Coordinates of C-alpha atoms and ligand atoms in Angstrom, one line a residue:
M1 CA 53.3 -37.0 37.3
K2 CA 55.0 -35.2 34.4
E3 CA 55.1 -38.5 32.5
K4 CA 51.4 -39.2 33.2
L5 CA 50.5 -35.7 31.9
D6 CA 52.6 -36.2 28.8
N7 CA 50.8 -39.4 28.1
I8 CA 47.4 -37.8 28.6
I9 CA 48.3 -35.0 26.2
K10 CA 49.7 -37.4 23.7
N11 CA 46.6 -39.6 23.8
A12 CA 44.3 -36.7 23.7
Q13 CA 46.1 -35.2 20.7
A14 CA 45.9 -38.5 18.9
E15 CA 42.2 -38.9 19.7
L16 CA 41.4 -35.3 18.7
S17 CA 43.1 -35.6 15.3
K18 CA 40.9 -38.6 14.6
A19 CA 37.7 -37.0 15.7
E20 CA 35.3 -36.3 12.9
N21 CA 32.2 -34.8 14.4
T22 CA 30.9 -32.8 17.4
K23 CA 29.8 -36.0 19.1
E24 CA 33.2 -37.6 19.1
L25 CA 34.7 -34.3 20.2
N26 CA 32.3 -34.2 23.2
D27 CA 33.2 -37.8 24.1
I28 CA 36.9 -36.8 24.2
R29 CA 36.1 -33.7 26.3
Q30 CA 34.2 -36.0 28.7
Q31 CA 37.0 -38.6 28.9
N32 CA 39.5 -35.9 29.9
L33 CA 37.6 -33.2 31.8
G34 CA 34.5 -35.1 32.9
K35 CA 33.9 -36.3 36.5
K36 CA 36.0 -39.4 35.9
G37 CA 38.2 -37.7 33.3
A38 CA 41.9 -38.0 33.2
F39 CA 42.6 -34.5 34.4
T40 CA 40.0 -34.7 37.1
E41 CA 41.6 -37.9 38.4
L42 CA 45.0 -36.4 38.5
L43 CA 43.7 -33.3 40.4
K44 CA 42.1 -35.7 42.9
S45 CA 45.4 -37.5 43.4
L46 CA 47.0 -34.2 44.5
G47 CA 45.8 -35.0 48.0
S48 CA 48.3 -37.8 48.3
L49 CA 51.2 -35.5 47.6
S50 CA 53.1 -33.6 50.3
P51 CA 52.1 -30.0 50.9
D52 CA 55.4 -28.8 49.4
E53 CA 54.9 -30.7 46.1
R54 CA 51.2 -29.8 45.7
P55 CA 51.5 -26.2 44.3
Q56 CA 54.0 -27.2 41.7
A57 CA 52.1 -30.3 40.7
G58 CA 48.8 -28.4 40.6
K59 CA 50.4 -25.8 38.3
I60 CA 51.7 -28.3 35.7
I61 CA 48.4 -30.1 35.7
N62 CA 46.5 -26.9 35.1
E63 CA 49.0 -25.9 32.3
A64 CA 48.5 -29.3 30.6
R65 CA 44.8 -28.9 31.0
M66 CA 44.8 -25.5 29.4
M67 CA 46.9 -27.0 26.5
F68 CA 44.3 -29.7 26.1
E69 CA 41.5 -27.2 26.1
N70 CA 43.2 -25.1 23.4
M71 CA 43.7 -28.2 21.3
L72 CA 40.0 -29.0 21.8
T73 CA 38.9 -25.6 20.7
E74 CA 41.1 -25.7 17.6
Q75 CA 39.7 -29.0 16.6
E76 CA 36.2 -27.9 17.3
K77 CA 36.6 -25.0 15.0
K78 CA 37.9 -27.3 12.2
I79 CA 35.0 -29.7 12.7
K80 CA 32.3 -27.0 12.9
S81 CA 33.5 -25.5 9.6
L82 CA 33.7 -28.9 8.0
E83 CA 30.1 -29.7 9.2
K84 CA 28.9 -26.4 7.8
Q85 CA 30.4 -27.1 4.4
I86 CA 28.8 -30.5 4.3
K87 CA 25.5 -29.0 5.3
L88 CA 25.7 -26.4 2.6
S89 CA 26.7 -28.8 -0.1
L90 CA 23.7 -30.9 0.8
E91 CA 21.4 -27.9 0.7
T92 CA 22.5 -26.5 -2.7
I93 CA 19.6 -25.9 -5.0
D94 CA 19.8 -27.2 -8.5
V95 CA 18.4 -24.2 -10.5
T96 CA 18.2 -26.3 -13.6
L97 CA 15.4 -28.5 -12.2
P98 CA 12.0 -27.8 -13.6
G99 CA 9.9 -25.6 -11.3
E100 CA 6.8 -26.8 -9.5
K101 CA 3.7 -25.2 -11.0
S102 CA 1.4 -23.8 -8.4
S103 CA -2.1 -23.8 -9.8
I104 CA -3.9 -20.5 -9.2
G105 CA -7.5 -21.0 -8.4
S106 CA -10.3 -18.8 -9.7
A107 CA -13.1 -16.9 -8.0
H108 CA -16.4 -18.8 -7.7
P109 CA -19.1 -17.4 -10.0
L110 CA -21.2 -16.4 -7.0
S111 CA -18.3 -14.4 -5.6
L112 CA -17.8 -12.7 -9.0
V113 CA -21.3 -11.6 -9.1
R114 CA -21.4 -10.6 -5.4
D115 CA -18.2 -8.5 -5.9
E116 CA -19.8 -6.8 -8.9
I117 CA -22.9 -6.0 -6.9
E118 CA -20.9 -4.7 -4.0
N119 CA -18.7 -2.5 -6.2
I120 CA -21.7 -0.9 -7.8
F121 CA -23.2 0.0 -4.4
I122 CA -19.9 1.0 -2.8
A123 CA -19.5 3.5 -5.7
M124 CA -22.9 4.9 -4.7
G125 CA -21.7 5.4 -1.1
F126 CA -23.1 2.3 0.5
E127 CA -21.2 0.4 3.2
I128 CA -21.2 -3.4 3.6
A129 CA -22.8 -4.9 6.8
E130 CA -22.7 -8.5 7.9
G131 CA -24.7 -10.6 10.3
P132 CA -24.8 -14.2 11.7
E133 CA -26.2 -17.0 9.6
I134 CA -27.7 -18.6 12.8
E135 CA -30.1 -15.8 13.6
L136 CA -32.5 -14.9 16.3
D137 CA -36.2 -15.2 15.5
H138 CA -36.4 -11.6 16.9
F139 CA -34.3 -10.1 14.1
N140 CA -35.2 -12.5 11.3
F141 CA -39.0 -12.1 11.8
E142 CA -40.2 -10.1 14.9
L143 CA -38.5 -6.8 14.2
L144 CA -39.4 -7.1 10.5
N145 CA -43.1 -7.0 11.3
V146 CA -43.5 -10.7 11.0
P147 CA -44.9 -11.8 14.4
K148 CA -45.5 -15.4 15.4
G149 CA -48.3 -16.8 13.4
H150 CA -48.0 -14.4 10.6
P151 CA -48.7 -16.2 7.2
A152 CA -45.4 -14.7 5.8
R153 CA -43.6 -17.2 8.0
D154 CA -44.9 -20.1 6.0
M155 CA -43.3 -18.9 2.8
Q156 CA -40.0 -18.6 4.6
D157 CA -39.9 -21.9 6.5
S158 CA -36.5 -22.7 7.7
F159 CA -34.3 -24.9 10.0
Y160 CA -34.8 -24.0 13.6
V161 CA -31.8 -24.6 15.9
D162 CA -34.1 -24.2 19.0
E163 CA -37.1 -22.1 20.0
T164 CA -35.4 -18.8 19.5
R165 CA -32.8 -19.4 16.8
L166 CA -33.0 -20.4 13.2
L167 CA -30.9 -20.4 10.0
R168 CA -31.7 -17.0 8.7
T169 CA -34.2 -17.1 5.8
H170 CA -33.2 -13.8 4.3
T171 CA -30.5 -11.1 4.8
S172 CA -33.1 -8.6 6.1
P173 CA -32.3 -9.3 9.8
V174 CA -29.0 -7.5 9.1
Q175 CA -31.0 -4.4 8.3
A176 CA -32.8 -4.8 11.7
R177 CA -29.5 -5.3 13.5
V178 CA -28.0 -2.2 11.9
M179 CA -31.1 0.0 12.7
T180 CA -31.1 -1.1 16.3
T181 CA -27.3 -0.2 16.7
Q182 CA -26.7 2.7 14.4
K183 CA -28.2 6.1 14.0
P184 CA -29.3 7.4 10.6
P185 CA -28.0 8.3 8.0
I186 CA -27.8 4.6 7.2
R187 CA -26.7 3.4 3.8
I188 CA -25.8 -0.3 3.8
I189 CA -25.9 -3.4 1.7
C190 CA -25.6 -6.9 3.3
P191 CA -24.7 -9.8 1.1
G192 CA -24.8 -13.2 2.6
R193 CA -25.9 -16.8 2.7
V194 CA -29.5 -17.7 3.6
Y195 CA -31.5 -20.8 4.1
R196 CA -35.1 -22.0 3.4
F197 CA -36.9 -25.3 3.5
D198 CA -36.8 -25.8 -0.3
E199 CA -36.5 -29.0 -2.2
V200 CA -33.4 -29.1 -4.4
D201 CA -34.0 -28.9 -8.1
A202 CA -32.6 -27.0 -11.1
T203 CA -33.9 -23.7 -9.8
H204 CA -34.2 -24.2 -6.1
S205 CA -31.7 -24.8 -3.3
P206 CA -32.2 -24.8 0.5
V207 CA -29.0 -22.7 0.7
F208 CA -28.7 -19.6 -1.4
H209 CA -27.4 -16.0 -1.4
Q210 CA -29.0 -12.7 -1.1
C211 CA -27.9 -9.1 -1.1
E212 CA -30.1 -6.7 1.0
G213 CA -29.9 -3.0 0.8
L214 CA -31.1 -0.3 3.2
V215 CA -31.1 3.4 3.3
V216 CA -32.6 5.5 6.2
D217 CA -32.4 9.2 6.5
R218 CA -34.5 12.3 6.7
G219 CA -36.7 12.8 3.6
I220 CA -36.0 9.5 1.9
N221 CA -38.8 8.7 -0.6
M222 CA -39.8 6.3 -3.3
A223 CA -38.0 8.4 -6.0
H224 CA -34.7 7.6 -4.2
L225 CA -35.5 4.0 -4.3
R226 CA -36.5 4.1 -8.0
G227 CA -33.3 6.0 -8.9
T228 CA -31.0 3.8 -6.9
I229 CA -32.4 0.6 -8.4
D230 CA -32.3 2.0 -11.9
V231 CA -28.7 3.0 -11.6
F232 CA -27.8 -0.4 -10.2
A233 CA -29.7 -2.2 -13.0
K234 CA -27.9 -0.2 -15.7
R235 CA -24.5 -0.8 -14.2
M236 CA -25.2 -4.4 -13.8
Y237 CA -26.9 -5.2 -17.0
G238 CA -25.9 -2.4 -19.4
S239 CA -26.9 1.2 -19.9
K240 CA -29.7 0.3 -22.3
V241 CA -31.9 -1.7 -19.9
K242 CA -35.0 -0.2 -18.4
T243 CA -36.5 -1.1 -15.0
R244 CA -40.2 -1.5 -14.1
F245 CA -41.8 -1.6 -10.7
R246 CA -44.8 -3.8 -10.0
P247 CA -46.8 -3.5 -6.8
S248 CA -46.1 -6.3 -4.3
F249 CA -46.2 -7.1 -0.6
F250 CA -43.6 -7.6 2.0
P251 CA -44.4 -7.2 5.8
F252 CA -41.4 -5.0 6.4
T253 CA -42.0 -2.5 3.5
E254 CA -44.9 -0.3 2.7
P255 CA -45.5 0.3 -0.2
S256 CA -43.7 -2.7 -1.7
A257 CA -42.7 -3.5 -5.2
E258 CA -41.0 -6.1 -7.3
V259 CA -38.6 -4.9 -9.9
D260 CA -38.1 -6.3 -13.4
V261 CA -35.3 -5.3 -15.7
S262 CA -35.8 -5.4 -19.5
C263 CA -34.0 -8.3 -21.1
Y264 CA -30.4 -7.4 -21.5
L265 CA -29.9 -10.1 -24.2
C266 CA -32.8 -9.6 -26.6
G267 CA -34.4 -6.4 -25.4
G268 CA -37.8 -8.0 -25.7
E269 CA -37.3 -8.8 -29.4
D270 CA -36.8 -12.5 -29.3
K271 CA -39.9 -14.7 -28.6
N272 CA -37.5 -17.7 -27.9
C273 CA -34.9 -15.8 -25.8
R274 CA -33.1 -18.1 -23.5
V275 CA -32.8 -15.5 -20.8
C276 CA -36.2 -13.8 -20.6
K277 CA -38.1 -16.8 -22.2
G278 CA -39.8 -14.2 -24.6
S279 CA -41.4 -12.1 -22.0
G280 CA -38.9 -9.2 -22.4
W281 CA -38.4 -8.8 -18.6
I282 CA -36.4 -10.5 -15.9
E283 CA -37.4 -10.2 -12.3
I284 CA -34.5 -9.1 -10.2
L285 CA -35.5 -8.0 -6.7
G286 CA -38.1 -7.1 -4.1
C287 CA -38.1 -3.7 -2.4
G288 CA -40.2 -1.0 -0.8
M289 CA -40.2 1.9 1.7
V290 CA -39.3 0.6 5.2
N291 CA -42.5 0.0 7.1
P292 CA -42.8 2.7 9.8
N293 CA -43.6 -0.1 12.3
V294 CA -40.2 -1.6 11.6
L295 CA -38.4 1.7 12.1
K296 CA -40.3 2.2 15.4
M297 CA -39.5 -1.3 16.6
C298 CA -35.8 -0.7 15.8
G299 CA -35.8 2.5 17.8
I300 CA -35.9 5.0 14.9
D301 CA -38.6 7.7 14.9
P302 CA -40.7 7.3 11.8
D303 CA -41.9 10.9 12.1
I304 CA -38.3 12.2 11.5
Y305 CA -36.8 9.4 9.3
S306 CA -37.9 7.3 6.4
G307 CA -36.1 4.7 4.4
F308 CA -36.1 2.1 1.6
A309 CA -34.9 -1.4 1.4
F310 CA -34.4 -3.9 -1.3
G311 CA -33.3 -7.6 -1.5
M312 CA -32.0 -9.6 -4.4
G313 CA -31.0 -13.2 -5.0
I314 CA -27.4 -13.5 -6.0
D315 CA -27.8 -17.0 -7.3
R316 CA -30.5 -16.2 -9.8
I317 CA -28.5 -13.2 -11.1
T318 CA -25.4 -15.5 -11.5
T319 CA -27.3 -18.2 -13.4
S320 CA -28.7 -15.7 -15.8
R321 CA -25.5 -13.8 -16.2
Y322 CA -23.5 -16.9 -17.1
T323 CA -26.4 -18.8 -18.7
I324 CA -26.1 -21.6 -16.1
S325 CA -29.0 -23.9 -16.7
D326 CA -28.8 -25.7 -13.4
L327 CA -28.5 -23.9 -10.1
R328 CA -27.0 -27.0 -8.4
T329 CA -23.8 -26.7 -10.4
L330 CA -23.0 -23.6 -8.2
F331 CA -22.8 -25.9 -5.1
E332 CA -21.3 -29.1 -6.4
N333 CA -17.7 -27.8 -6.7
D334 CA -17.0 -29.7 -9.9
M335 CA -13.6 -28.5 -11.1
R336 CA -14.6 -28.8 -14.7
F337 CA -17.4 -26.3 -14.1
L338 CA -15.5 -23.9 -11.9
K339 CA -12.4 -23.8 -14.2
Q340 CA -14.5 -22.1 -16.8
F341 CA -14.5 -19.0 -14.7
Q342 CA -10.7 -18.7 -14.5
G343 CA -9.5 -15.3 -15.4
L344 CA -12.9 -13.6 -15.1
Ligands
LIG1 N1 -36.3 -10.1 2.3 C1 -37.1 -10.3 1.2 C2 -37.1 -11.7 0.7 O1 -36.2 -12.5 1.1 C3 -36.6 -9.3 0.1 C4 -36.8 -7.9 0.4 C5 -35.8 -7.2 1.1 C6 -38.0 -7.3 0.0 C7 -36.0 -5.9 1.4 C8 -38.1 -5.9 0.3 C9 -37.2 -5.3 1.0 O2 -37.9 -12.2 0.0

């Protein structure tokens, strides 16, 4: 028995010193301590010894086994640290390699202009509200005083998803949504994407962007609208510009107006101006006092509250701001075009 054990230990020692990795180590563990391992077999053979011999034999087997286990742990430590060293040496970073340049993109011109508009109104105390692009007819038309069959629907033909839902034709449904869920005072702008059944050309796109504004409170009148728009125009186009209001019509505002800003480039002096085409004015938005019917339909008492609303096209402002001659370039994502806005 003693001899057998010495042999096992000798063999194990030899094997262990040859082992180079964890797998080999595990194999050796299995060969000796596993179900059919050398130690296990020996322990099994204890049954064939006489009861007197058994305790003594068991003891030496266990001692040898402990010895083997110690050797195994020692070797395991060595191998682990070796493996770690190899791993670390493979993972070293060569700091002299040239770095990988990550190219930083730039904001899209539409986003630049939208941010600018947002900042001007946020500074005046407005909050930003959002709504879904697939909108209910109810909010896009009905609550805005445009019932079924109203001729204003023709001008805003759109893509219908089903009987009740369509791609919103303006950002005005957001004002209806806000009025039905919030109590005055309300002071919001809602920038967003809108859709109309328009043929694509240099100045039209079936997808474009608007920014709607809405103020509802006690005692709001046309002077507030006039002042707000004038401040906006001066911050957007420069302190020298003037604004003018022309009477217009929108079903959801009464009275309604269209607003022109005096040409920020030529000030009306250049008959061939590329921005105002010599007229001296640029149309920037539609607006008006919120129609009392709209207030009522949205659950706001028009005898207590009044409000104004306005809506502008972000795409047009963008094309004139950066002298972009073709609206389509805003949607084509041509890197040569977009790169020109880097750093703005
Ligand atoms: N929603 C209108 C449009 O798309 C613009 C507008 C908004 C006019 C608010 C008046 C008041 O044409």
